[in-house]
PDB file of C-alpha atoms in Angstrom:
ATOM      1  CA  MET C1216     -37.106   0.101  19.824  1.00 64.00           C
ATOM      2  CA  ASN C1217     -37.485  -2.396  22.661  1.00 81.00           C
ATOM      3  CA  GLU C1218     -38.511  -1.053  26.054  1.00 95.00           C
ATOM      4  CA  PRO C1219     -35.524   0.951  27.325  1.00 98.00           C
ATOM      5  CA  LEU C1220     -33.684  -0.299  30.378  1.00 99.00           C
ATOM      6  CA  VAL C1221     -32.358   3.233  30.948  1.00 99.00           C
ATOM      7  CA  SER C1222     -33.973   6.602  30.365  1.00 99.00           C
ATOM      8  CA  VAL C1223     -31.764   9.676  30.173  1.00 99.00           C
ATOM      9  CA  CYS C1224     -33.714  12.641  31.542  1.00 99.00           C
ATOM     10  CA  MET C1225     -32.465  15.898  30.012  1.00 99.00           C
ATOM     11  CA  ILE C1226     -34.005  19.301  30.735  1.00 99.00           C
ATOM     12  CA  THR C1227     -32.994  22.290  28.666  1.00 98.00           C
ATOM     13  CA  TYR C1228     -33.749  25.984  28.302  1.00 98.00           C
ATOM     14  CA  ASN C1229     -31.771  28.444  26.151  1.00 97.00           C
ATOM     15  CA  HIS C1230     -28.823  26.074  25.825  1.00 98.00           C
ATOM     16  CA  GLU C1231     -28.177  26.726  22.129  1.00 98.00           C
ATOM     17  CA  PRO C1232     -24.342  26.809  22.460  1.00 98.00           C
ATOM     18  CA  PHE C1233     -24.253  23.581  24.504  1.00 98.00           C
ATOM     19  CA  ILE C1234     -27.215  21.315  23.743  1.00 99.00           C
ATOM     20  CA  ALA C1235     -25.652  19.507  20.763  1.00 99.00           C
ATOM     21  CA  GLN C1236     -22.661  18.423  22.856  1.00 99.00           C
ATOM     22  CA  ALA C1237     -24.979  17.226  25.626  1.00 99.00           C
ATOM     23  CA  ILE C1238     -27.085  15.156  23.222  1.00 99.00           C
ATOM     24  CA  GLU C1239     -24.036  13.750  21.404  1.00 99.00           C
ATOM     25  CA  SER C1240     -22.556  12.631  24.731  1.00 99.00           C
ATOM     26  CA  VAL C1241     -25.690  10.554  25.334  1.00 99.00           C
ATOM     27  CA  LEU C1242     -25.934   9.114  21.830  1.00 99.00           C
ATOM     28  CA  MET C1243     -22.267   8.007  21.986  1.00 99.00           C
ATOM     29  CA  GLN C1244     -23.027   5.648  24.885  1.00 99.00           C
ATOM     30  CA  LYS C1245     -22.055   2.025  24.221  1.00 99.00           C
ATOM     31  CA  THR C1246     -24.395  -0.406  25.949  1.00 99.00           C
ATOM     32  CA  ASP C1247     -25.657  -3.982  25.681  1.00 98.00           C
ATOM     33  CA  PHE C1248     -29.182  -2.763  26.488  1.00 98.00           C
ATOM     34  CA  PRO C1249     -31.626  -0.298  24.889  1.00 98.00           C
ATOM     35  CA  PHE C1250     -31.821   3.226  26.270  1.00 99.00           C
ATOM     36  CA  GLU C1251     -33.797   6.361  25.468  1.00 99.00           C
ATOM     37  CA  LEU C1252     -33.112  10.083  25.681  1.00 99.00           C
ATOM     38  CA  VAL C1253     -36.077  12.160  26.876  1.00 99.00           C
ATOM     39  CA  ILE C1254     -35.538  15.901  26.339  1.00 99.00           C
ATOM     40  CA  GLY C1255     -37.740  18.384  28.174  1.00 99.00           C
ATOM     41  CA  GLU C1256     -37.407  21.600  26.159  1.00 99.00           C
ATOM     42  CA  ASP C1257     -38.900  24.508  28.118  1.00 98.00           C
ATOM     43  CA  CYS C1258     -39.972  27.020  25.424  1.00 98.00           C
ATOM     44  CA  SER C1259     -36.491  28.386  24.747  1.00 98.00           C
ATOM     45  CA  THR C1260     -36.145  31.798  23.107  1.00 98.00           C
ATOM     46  CA  ASP C1261     -33.067  30.757  21.113  1.00 98.00           C
ATOM     47  CA  ASN C1262     -32.486  27.839  18.706  1.00 98.00           C
ATOM     48  CA  THR C1263     -32.398  25.125  21.383  1.00 99.00           C
ATOM     49  CA  ARG C1264     -35.693  23.556  20.287  1.00 98.00           C
ATOM     50  CA  LYS C1265     -34.694  23.559  16.614  1.00 98.00           C
ATOM     51  CA  ILE C1266     -31.456  21.724  17.432  1.00 99.00           C
ATOM     52  CA  CYS C1267     -33.359  19.188  19.554  1.00 99.00           C
ATOM     53  CA  GLU C1268     -35.882  18.629  16.749  1.00 98.00           C
ATOM     54  CA  GLU C1269     -33.067  17.886  14.308  1.00 98.00           C
ATOM     55  CA  TYR C1270     -31.572  15.299  16.648  1.00 98.00           C
ATOM     56  CA  GLU C1271     -34.975  13.704  17.233  1.00 98.00           C
ATOM     57  CA  HIS C1272     -35.570  13.514  13.458  1.00 98.00           C
ATOM     58  CA  HIS C1273     -32.260  11.712  12.861  1.00 97.00           C
ATOM     59  CA  ASN C1274     -32.396   9.522  15.998  1.00 96.00           C
ATOM     60  CA  GLN C1275     -36.077   8.682  16.338  1.00 93.00           C
ATOM     61  CA  GLU C1276     -35.481   5.291  17.946  1.00 94.00           C
ATOM     62  CA  LYS C1277     -33.582   6.751  20.889  1.00 97.00           C
ATOM     63  CA  THR C1278     -34.628  10.395  21.161  1.00 98.00           C
ATOM     64  CA  HIS C1279     -37.969  11.693  22.412  1.00 98.00           C
ATOM     65  CA  LEU C1280     -38.485  15.467  22.508  1.00 99.00           C
ATOM     66  CA  LEU C1281     -41.020  17.066  24.864  1.00 98.00           C
ATOM     67  CA  PRO C1282     -41.537  20.626  23.587  1.00 97.00           C
ATOM     68  CA  SER C1283     -43.553  23.212  25.495  1.00 97.00           C
ATOM     69  CA  ASP C1284     -45.487  26.205  24.200  1.00 95.00           C
ATOM     70  CA  LYS C1285     -45.018  28.034  27.495  1.00 97.00           C
ATOM     71  CA  ASN C1286     -42.196  28.244  29.992  1.00 97.00           C
ATOM     72  CA  LEU C1287     -42.859  25.779  32.822  1.00 96.00           C
ATOM     73  CA  GLY C1288     -39.868  26.698  34.956  1.00 95.00           C
ATOM     74  CA  VAL C1289     -37.116  24.357  36.097  1.00 95.00           C
ATOM     75  CA  MET C1290     -39.197  22.236  38.481  1.00 95.00           C
ATOM     76  CA  GLY C1291     -42.242  21.977  36.224  1.00 96.00           C
ATOM     77  CA  ASN C1292     -40.102  20.925  33.284  1.00 98.00           C
ATOM     78  CA  PHE C1293     -38.071  18.497  35.407  1.00 98.00           C
ATOM     79  CA  ILE C1294     -41.174  16.791  36.805  1.00 98.00           C
ATOM     80  CA  ARG C1295     -42.918  16.266  33.445  1.00 98.00           C
ATOM     81  CA  THR C1296     -39.694  14.960  31.891  1.00 99.00           C
ATOM     82  CA  LEU C1297     -39.094  12.533  34.760  1.00 98.00           C
ATOM     83  CA  GLN C1298     -42.684  11.303  34.521  1.00 98.00           C
ATOM     84  CA  THR C1299     -42.225  10.535  30.814  1.00 98.00           C
ATOM     85  CA  CYS C1300     -39.162   8.325  31.380  1.00 99.00           C
ATOM     86  CA  ARG C1301     -39.910   4.610  30.858  1.00 98.00           C
ATOM     87  CA  GLY C1302     -36.696   2.923  31.942  1.00 98.00           C
ATOM     88  CA  LYS C1303     -35.999   0.835  35.030  1.00 99.00           C
ATOM     89  CA  TYR C1304     -33.113   3.228  35.612  1.00 99.00           C
ATOM     90  CA  ILE C1305     -32.936   6.985  35.070  1.00 99.00           C
ATOM     91  CA  ALA C1306     -29.777   9.013  34.432  1.00 99.00           C
ATOM     92  CA  LEU C1307     -29.818  12.807  34.665  1.00 99.00           C
ATOM     93  CA  LEU C1308     -28.082  15.301  32.385  1.00 99.00           C
ATOM     94  CA  GLU C1309     -28.950  18.954  31.842  1.00 98.00           C
ATOM     95  CA  GLY C1310     -28.614  20.544  28.427  1.00 98.00           C
ATOM     96  CA  ASP C1311     -25.511  22.555  29.294  1.00 98.00           C
ATOM     97  CA  ASP C1312     -23.543  19.644  30.809  1.00 98.00           C
ATOM     98  CA  TYR C1313     -22.127  16.577  29.072  1.00 99.00           C
ATOM     99  CA  TRP C1314     -20.665  13.119  29.581  1.00 99.00           C
ATOM    100  CA  ILE C1315     -17.142  12.151  28.591  1.00 99.00           C
ATOM    101  CA  ASP C1316     -17.175   8.397  29.228  1.00 99.00           C
ATOM    102  CA  PRO C1317     -18.944   6.369  26.494  1.00 99.00           C
ATOM    103  CA  LEU C1318     -19.375   3.507  28.984  1.00 99.00           C
ATOM    104  CA  LYS C1319     -20.976   5.585  31.733  1.00 99.00           C
ATOM    105  CA  LEU C1320     -24.439   4.066  31.410  1.00 99.00           C
ATOM    106  CA  GLN C1321     -23.118   0.525  31.056  1.00 99.00           C
ATOM    107  CA  LYS C1322     -20.889   0.792  34.132  1.00 99.00           C
ATOM    108  CA  GLN C1323     -23.667   2.188  36.286  1.00 99.00           C
ATOM    109  CA  VAL C1324     -26.243  -0.387  35.200  1.00 99.00           C
ATOM    110  CA  ASP C1325     -23.736  -3.159  35.931  1.00 99.00           C
ATOM    111  CA  PHE C1326     -23.090  -1.668  39.369  1.00 99.00           C
ATOM    112  CA  LEU C1327     -26.763  -1.279  40.293  1.00 99.00           C
ATOM    113  CA  GLU C1328     -27.631  -4.752  39.031  1.00 98.00           C
ATOM    114  CA  GLU C1329     -24.904  -6.211  41.240  1.00 98.00           C
ATOM    115  CA  ASN C1330     -25.731  -4.025  44.260  1.00 98.00           C
ATOM    116  CA  ASP C1331     -29.497  -4.212  44.639  1.00 96.00           C
ATOM    117  CA  TYR C1332     -29.360  -2.545  48.070  1.00 97.00           C
ATOM    118  CA  CYS C1333     -28.367   0.715  46.341  1.00 99.00           C
ATOM    119  CA  SER C1334     -30.964   3.177  45.072  1.00 99.00           C
ATOM    120  CA  LEU C1335     -28.475   5.392  43.220  1.00 99.00           C
ATOM    121  CA  CYS C1336     -25.004   5.278  41.694  1.00 99.00           C
ATOM    122  CA  TYR C1337     -22.823   8.345  41.109  1.00 98.00           C
ATOM    123  CA  THR C1338     -19.297   9.187  39.965  1.00 97.00           C
ATOM    124  CA  ASN C1339     -16.892  12.097  40.033  1.00 95.00           C
ATOM    125  CA  ARG C1340     -16.877  14.952  37.486  1.00 96.00           C
ATOM    126  CA  TYR C1341     -14.916  17.826  36.023  1.00 96.00           C
ATOM    127  CA  ILE C1342     -16.072  21.406  36.433  1.00 96.00           C
ATOM    128  CA  VAL C1343     -15.587  23.315  33.166  1.00 96.00           C
ATOM    129  CA  ASP C1344     -16.237  26.819  31.849  1.00 96.00           C
ATOM    130  CA  GLU C1345     -18.541  27.690  28.957  1.00 94.00           C
ATOM    131  CA  LYS C1346     -15.828  26.764  26.432  1.00 94.00           C
ATOM    132  CA  GLY C1347     -15.145  23.398  28.056  1.00 94.00           C
ATOM    133  CA  ASN C1348     -11.867  24.378  29.722  1.00 96.00           C
ATOM    134  CA  ILE C1349     -11.345  22.437  32.953  1.00 95.00           C
ATOM    135  CA  LEU C1350     -11.619  24.661  36.037  1.00 95.00           C
ATOM    136  CA  SER C1351     -11.125  21.875  38.554  1.00 92.00           C
ATOM    137  CA  GLU C1352     -10.492  18.155  38.399  1.00 83.00           C
ATOM    138  CA  GLY C1353     -12.352  15.693  40.517  1.00 77.00           C
ATOM    139  CA  ASN C1354     -14.079  18.386  42.554  1.00 71.00           C
ATOM    140  CA  LEU C1355     -16.448  16.170  44.536  1.00 78.00           C
ATOM    141  CA  PRO C1356     -18.246  18.129  47.290  1.00 67.00           C
ATOM    142  CA  GLY C1357     -18.402  15.324  49.811  1.00 69.00           C
ATOM    143  CA  PRO C1358     -17.126  11.925  50.920  1.00 68.00           C
ATOM    144  CA  LYS C1359     -15.561   9.411  48.545  1.00 79.00           C
ATOM    145  CA  LYS C1360     -16.795   6.319  50.366  1.00 90.00           C
ATOM    146  CA  MET C1361     -17.921   3.487  48.109  1.00 94.00           C
ATOM    147  CA  TYR C1362     -21.302   3.312  49.843  1.00 96.00           C
ATOM    148  CA  LEU C1363     -23.186   6.181  51.476  1.00 96.00           C
ATOM    149  CA  THR C1364     -25.989   5.801  54.033  1.00 96.00           C
ATOM    150  CA  LYS C1365     -28.616   8.253  55.284  1.00 95.00           C
ATOM    151  CA  GLU C1366     -26.131   9.549  57.855  1.00 94.00           C
ATOM    152  CA  ASP C1367     -23.721  10.451  55.041  1.00 94.00           C
ATOM    153  CA  VAL C1368     -26.307  12.171  52.856  1.00 94.00           C
ATOM    154  CA  LEU C1369     -29.269  13.720  54.692  1.00 93.00           C
ATOM    155  CA  GLY C1370     -28.496  17.348  55.340  1.00 89.00           C
ATOM    156  CA  VAL C1371     -24.851  17.219  54.281  1.00 89.00           C
ATOM    157  CA  PHE C1372     -24.298  15.835  50.774  1.00 92.00           C
ATOM    158  CA  THR C1373     -25.872  15.874  47.325  1.00 93.00           C
ATOM    159  CA  PRO C1374     -24.079  13.860  44.641  1.00 96.00           C
ATOM    160  CA  PRO C1375     -23.291  15.660  41.361  1.00 96.00           C
ATOM    161  CA  MET C1376     -26.521  14.947  39.545  1.00 97.00           C
ATOM    162  CA  GLN C1377     -25.086  14.873  36.011  1.00 98.00           C
ATOM    163  CA  THR C1378     -23.172  11.761  37.125  1.00 98.00           C
ATOM    164  CA  THR C1379     -26.084   9.898  38.716  1.00 99.00           C
ATOM    165  CA  MET C1380     -28.260   6.930  37.830  1.00 99.00           C
ATOM    166  CA  PHE C1381     -31.112   5.747  40.047  1.00 99.00           C
ATOM    167  CA  LEU C1382     -34.059   3.342  40.082  1.00 99.00           C
ATOM    168  CA  SER C1383     -37.237   4.844  38.658  1.00 99.00           C
ATOM    169  CA  LYS C1384     -39.468   2.790  40.981  1.00 98.00           C
ATOM    170  CA  TYR C1385     -38.570   5.197  43.785  1.00 98.00           C
ATOM    171  CA  LEU C1386     -40.225   8.169  42.068  1.00 97.00           C
ATOM    172  CA  SER C1387     -43.143   8.563  44.480  1.00 95.00           C
ATOM    173  CA  ARG C1388     -46.112  10.926  44.670  1.00 94.00           C
ATOM    174  CA  ASN C1389     -44.593  12.514  47.782  1.00 93.00           C
ATOM    175  CA  LEU C1390     -41.357  13.149  45.896  1.00 95.00           C
ATOM    176  CA  PHE C1391     -43.164  14.911  43.052  1.00 95.00           C
ATOM    177  CA  ASN C1392     -45.166  16.974  45.559  1.00 93.00           C
ATOM    178  CA  ALA C1393     -41.937  17.976  47.292  1.00 92.00           C
ATOM    179  CA  LEU C1394     -40.340  18.893  43.957  1.00 93.00           C
ATOM    180  CA  LYS C1395     -43.331  21.068  43.036  1.00 90.00           C
ATOM    181  CA  LYS C1396     -42.895  23.117  46.206  1.00 82.00           C
ATOM    182  CA  GLY C1397     -39.120  23.082  46.280  1.00 74.00           C
ATOM    183  CA  TYR C1398     -36.270  25.120  44.857  1.00 68.00           C
ATOM    184  CA  ASN C1399     -33.351  22.713  44.824  1.00 83.00           C
ATOM    185  CA  GLY C1400     -34.446  19.611  42.949  1.00 90.00           C
ATOM    186  CA  ASP C1401     -31.035  17.971  43.310  1.00 93.00           C
ATOM    187  CA  SER C1402     -31.046  17.789  47.108  1.00 92.00           C
ATOM    188  CA  THR C1403     -34.768  16.980  47.281  1.00 94.00           C
ATOM    189  CA  LEU C1404     -34.352  14.028  44.917  1.00 97.00           C
ATOM    190  CA  SER C1405     -31.240  12.842  46.767  1.00 96.00           C
ATOM    191  CA  TYR C1406     -32.888  12.993  50.179  1.00 95.00           C
ATOM    192  CA  PHE C1407     -35.859  10.934  49.005  1.00 96.00           C
ATOM    193  CA  LEU C1408     -33.698   8.339  47.247  1.00 98.00           C
ATOM    194  CA  ILE C1409     -31.310   7.752  50.165  1.00 98.00           C
ATOM    195  CA  ARG C1410     -34.267   6.534  52.236  1.00 96.00           C
ATOM    196  CA  GLU C1411     -34.710   3.692  49.740  1.00 98.00           C
ATOM    197  CA  GLY C1412     -31.135   2.395  49.711  1.00 98.00           C
ATOM    198  CA  ASN C1413     -27.466   3.286  49.851  1.00 98.00           C
ATOM    199  CA  PHE C1414     -25.732   5.467  47.281  1.00 98.00           C
ATOM    200  CA  GLY C1415     -22.932   3.664  45.456  1.00 98.00           C
ATOM    201  CA  TYR C1416     -19.844   5.527  44.247  1.00 97.00           C
ATOM    202  CA  LEU C1417     -17.656   4.689  41.243  1.00 97.00           C
ATOM    203  CA  ASP C1418     -14.304   6.446  41.580  1.00 95.00           C
ATOM    204  CA  GLU C1419     -14.149   7.648  37.982  1.00 95.00           C
ATOM    205  CA  ILE C1420     -14.771  10.934  36.184  1.00 96.00           C
ATOM    206  CA  THR C1421     -17.590  10.441  33.687  1.00 98.00           C
ATOM    207  CA  ALA C1422     -19.124  13.903  33.250  1.00 98.00           C
ATOM    208  CA  CYS C1423     -18.535  17.632  33.004  1.00 98.00           C
ATOM    209  CA  TYR C1424     -20.541  20.214  34.912  1.00 97.00           C
ATOM    210  CA  ARG C1425     -20.480  23.527  33.091  1.00 97.00           C
ATOM    211  CA  GLN C1426     -20.339  26.843  34.948  1.00 93.00           C
ATOM    212  CA  HIS C1427     -21.507  29.769  32.817  1.00 80.00           C
ATOM    213  CA  PRO C1428     -23.500  33.007  33.248  1.00 78.00           C
ATOM    214  CA  GLY C1429     -26.678  31.449  31.858  1.00 68.00           C
ATOM    215  CA  GLY C1430     -26.658  28.492  34.260  1.00 56.00           C
ATOM    216  CA  ILE C1431     -29.613  27.959  36.594  1.00 53.00           C
ATOM    217  CA  TYR C1432     -27.777  28.966  39.759  1.00 46.00           C
ATOM    218  CA  SER C1433     -25.596  31.574  38.069  1.00 47.00           C
ATOM    219  CA  ARG C1434     -28.707  33.697  37.449  1.00 44.00           C
ATOM    220  CA  VAL C1435     -29.520  34.006  41.168  1.00 52.00           C
ATOM    221  CA  ASN C1436     -27.443  36.078  43.602  1.00 74.00           C
ATOM    222  CA  ASN C1437     -25.985  34.197  46.534  1.00 84.00           C
ATOM    223  CA  SER C1438     -28.243  35.595  49.278  1.00 87.00           C
ATOM    224  CA  LYS C1439     -31.409  34.916  47.269  1.00 88.00           C
ATOM    225  CA  ARG C1440     -30.216  31.426  46.413  1.00 85.00           C
ATOM    226  CA  LEU C1441     -29.524  30.638  50.076  1.00 88.00           C
ATOM    227  CA  GLU C1442     -32.886  32.068  51.159  1.00 88.00           C
ATOM    228  CA  LYS C1443     -34.675  29.879  48.630  1.00 85.00           C
ATOM    229  CA  THR C1444     -32.595  26.901  49.751  1.00 84.00           C
ATOM    230  CA  LEU C1445     -33.679  27.529  53.361  1.00 86.00           C
ATOM    231  CA  GLU C1446     -37.335  27.663  52.282  1.00 85.00           C
ATOM    232  CA  ASN C1447     -36.867  24.384  50.412  1.00 82.00           C
ATOM    233  CA  GLN C1448     -35.306  22.737  53.471  1.00 84.00           C
ATOM    234  CA  LYS C1449     -38.259  23.749  55.645  1.00 84.00           C
ATOM    235  CA  GLU C1450     -40.764  22.511  53.075  1.00 84.00           C
ATOM    236  CA  ILE C1451     -39.354  19.039  52.500  1.00 86.00           C
ATOM    237  CA  LYS C1452     -38.887  18.220  56.211  1.00 88.00           C
ATOM    238  CA  ARG C1453     -42.582  17.423  56.549  1.00 89.00           C
ATOM    239  CA  PHE C1454     -42.128  14.424  54.259  1.00 92.00           C
ATOM    240  CA  PHE C1455     -39.574  12.850  56.603  1.00 93.00           C
ATOM    241  CA  SER C1456     -39.625  11.035  59.937  1.00 93.00           C
ATOM    242  CA  LYS C1457     -38.576  12.682  63.195  1.00 92.00           C
ATOM    243  CA  GLU C1458     -35.312  10.729  63.106  1.00 92.00           C
ATOM    244  CA  ASP C1459     -34.554  11.858  59.562  1.00 94.00           C
ATOM    245  CA  ARG C1460     -35.408  15.470  60.398  1.00 91.00           C
ATOM    246  CA  VAL C1461     -32.591  15.538  62.942  1.00 91.00           C
ATOM    247  CA  LEU C1462     -30.182  14.608  60.137  1.00 91.00           C
ATOM    248  CA  LEU C1463     -31.776  17.117  57.755  1.00 91.00           C
ATOM    249  CA  ASN C1464     -31.255  19.845  60.357  1.00 90.00           C
ATOM    250  CA  ARG C1465     -27.556  19.821  59.427  1.00 89.00           C
ATOM    251  CA  ASP C1466     -28.524  21.267  56.042  1.00 85.00           C
ATOM    252  CA  LYS C1467     -30.520  24.047  57.690  1.00 87.00           C
ATOM    253  CA  VAL C1468     -27.634  24.963  60.010  1.00 87.00           C
ATOM    254  CA  SER C1469     -25.153  25.087  57.136  1.00 85.00           C
ATOM    255  CA  THR C1470     -27.449  27.389  55.154  1.00 86.00           C
ATOM    256  CA  LEU C1471     -28.083  29.669  58.151  1.00 86.00           C
ATOM    257  CA  MET C1472     -24.349  30.011  58.770  1.00 85.00           C
ATOM    258  CA  ARG C1473     -23.720  30.975  55.155  1.00 86.00           C
ATOM    259  CA  LEU C1474     -26.618  33.439  55.231  1.00 89.00           C
ATOM    260  CA  TYR C1475     -25.226  34.971  58.430  1.00 84.00           C
ATOM    261  CA  LYS C1476     -21.965  35.612  56.627  1.00 86.00           C
ATOM    262  CA  GLU C1477     -23.734  37.025  53.534  1.00 89.00           C
ATOM    263  CA  TYR C1478     -25.886  39.429  55.560  1.00 87.00           C
ATOM    264  CA  ALA C1479     -22.841  40.644  57.501  1.00 86.00           C
ATOM    265  CA  TYR C1480     -20.864  41.295  54.304  1.00 83.00           C
ATOM    266  CA  HIS C1481     -23.738  43.138  52.631  1.00 86.00           C
ATOM    267  CA  HIS C1482     -24.701  45.179  55.731  1.00 85.00           C
ATOM    268  CA  GLN C1483     -28.226  43.850  56.216  1.00 89.00           C
ATOM    269  CA  PRO C1484     -28.638  44.208  60.022  1.00 87.00           C
ATOM    270  CA  ALA C1485     -32.309  43.174  60.251  1.00 90.00           C
ATOM    271  CA  LYS C1486     -31.728  39.918  58.384  1.00 87.00           C
ATOM    272  CA  LEU C1487     -28.453  39.385  60.275  1.00 85.00           C
ATOM    273  CA  LEU C1488     -30.229  39.622  63.654  1.00 86.00           C
ATOM    274  CA  LYS C1489     -33.028  37.314  62.523  1.00 89.00           C
ATOM    275  CA  THR C1490     -30.509  34.716  61.343  1.00 87.00           C
ATOM    276  CA  ALA C1491     -28.523  35.056  64.582  1.00 86.00           C
ATOM    277  CA  GLY C1492     -31.718  34.354  66.522  1.00 87.00           C
ATOM    278  CA  GLN C1493     -32.433  31.254  64.437  1.00 85.00           C
ATOM    279  CA  LEU C1494     -28.912  29.940  65.031  1.00 82.00           C
ATOM    280  CA  ILE C1495     -29.134  30.569  68.780  1.00 86.00           C
ATOM    281  CA  LEU C1496     -32.520  28.824  69.068  1.00 84.00           C
ATOM    282  CA  ASN C1497     -31.176  25.885  67.085  1.00 79.00           C
ATOM    283  CA  ASP C1498     -28.114  25.703  69.370  1.00 78.00           C
ATOM    284  CA  ILE C1499     -30.342  25.630  72.450  1.00 83.00           C
ATOM    285  CA  GLN C1500     -32.575  22.920  70.989  1.00 78.00           C
ATOM    286  CA  PHE C1501     -29.761  20.649  69.790  1.00 73.00           C
ATOM    287  CA  LYS C1502     -27.078  21.652  72.333  1.00 76.00           C
ATOM    288  CA  GLN C1503     -24.703  22.940  69.667  1.00 77.00           C
ATOM    289  CA  LEU C1504     -22.370  25.912  69.185  1.00 79.00           C
ATOM    290  CA  ASN C1505     -23.138  26.960  65.625  1.00 75.00           C
ATOM    291  CA  PHE C1506     -23.673  30.644  66.440  1.00 78.00           C
ATOM    292  CA  LEU C1507     -20.168  30.849  67.895  1.00 83.00           C
ATOM    293  CA  LYS C1508     -18.801  28.940  64.909  1.00 80.00           C
ATOM    294  CA  ALA C1509     -20.537  31.346  62.518  1.00 77.00           C
ATOM    295  CA  ASN C1510     -18.932  34.348  64.210  1.00 79.00           C
ATOM    296  CA  TYR C1511     -15.523  32.673  64.243  1.00 74.00           C
ATOM    297  CA  TRP C1512     -15.928  31.862  60.553  1.00 72.00           C
ATOM    298  CA  LEU C1513     -16.983  35.452  59.836  1.00 73.00           C
ATOM    299  CA  LEU C1514     -14.069  37.034  61.737  1.00 76.00           C
ATOM    300  CA  LYS C1515     -11.620  34.691  60.043  1.00 72.00           C
ATOM    301  CA  SER C1516     -12.989  35.650  56.606  1.00 69.00           C
ATOM    302  CA  ILE C1517     -12.730  39.371  57.410  1.00 68.00           C
ATOM    303  CA  LYS C1518      -9.097  38.984  58.507  1.00 66.00           C
ATOM    304  CA  ASN C1519      -8.258  37.105  55.310  1.00 66.00           C
ATOM    305  CA  HIS C1520      -9.630  40.010  53.268  1.00 59.00           C
TER     306      HIS C1520
END
């Protein structure tokens, strides 16, 4: 096969019920350029690797399997799979999600070729259950502007990653170092890429994000997930300028407010007081009223229950 213009980066672990659909949705892509599928299989305990091996055997020109004899974890597997991708552009798709538009790759390449000031292109998506039933249509957690800048993204928005395509030349050493120490690879990758150019939006639904008990975030309770997110936010700030850190602070505030609510609901007074102190200090530093907003939000939630 000629050098691929696009690499599809797919990480998978114990996705036996879903991986075939994910792979098929990549192989069905209709393009006027060569592309490759790089699958990072993270030592699954089910038949995920066997299924991937069968697809690689029958689609050797397009499919490249990266097996592992030990479990590397999400970030370790993601990093090694990204580093193996050869294309000018990289599209992301996890082994339990799938694409529904056979022209997804073509449309996004055309867009990025025509808009060279963009570092990433994304679309809308469906959210589905483990059987593929649609739970919500067009559930985009953020603005639907055609072009997003740093002000639109840093600290407030992460595009749905199974819909994205970005330029591989922006995969820097600092980004990989941040990913190694981080928890949320989606936001970390987004925050690094938005510094390189705008994010372009195509107002179409091209992918399905699957919610199921075995999903990465489904396995972590909400408080733990938010605590890890807060740690990640603190860690990646050191890679950014003072100006960008002010924008990133919005992410920290949002996480603290959600943690405040979680600790109140689950009667964790020590953690609640610590979080209250962090919100108050942040309000003093940035002349904001987030602590009051958090209490208003909490009281409103209690009344609704």
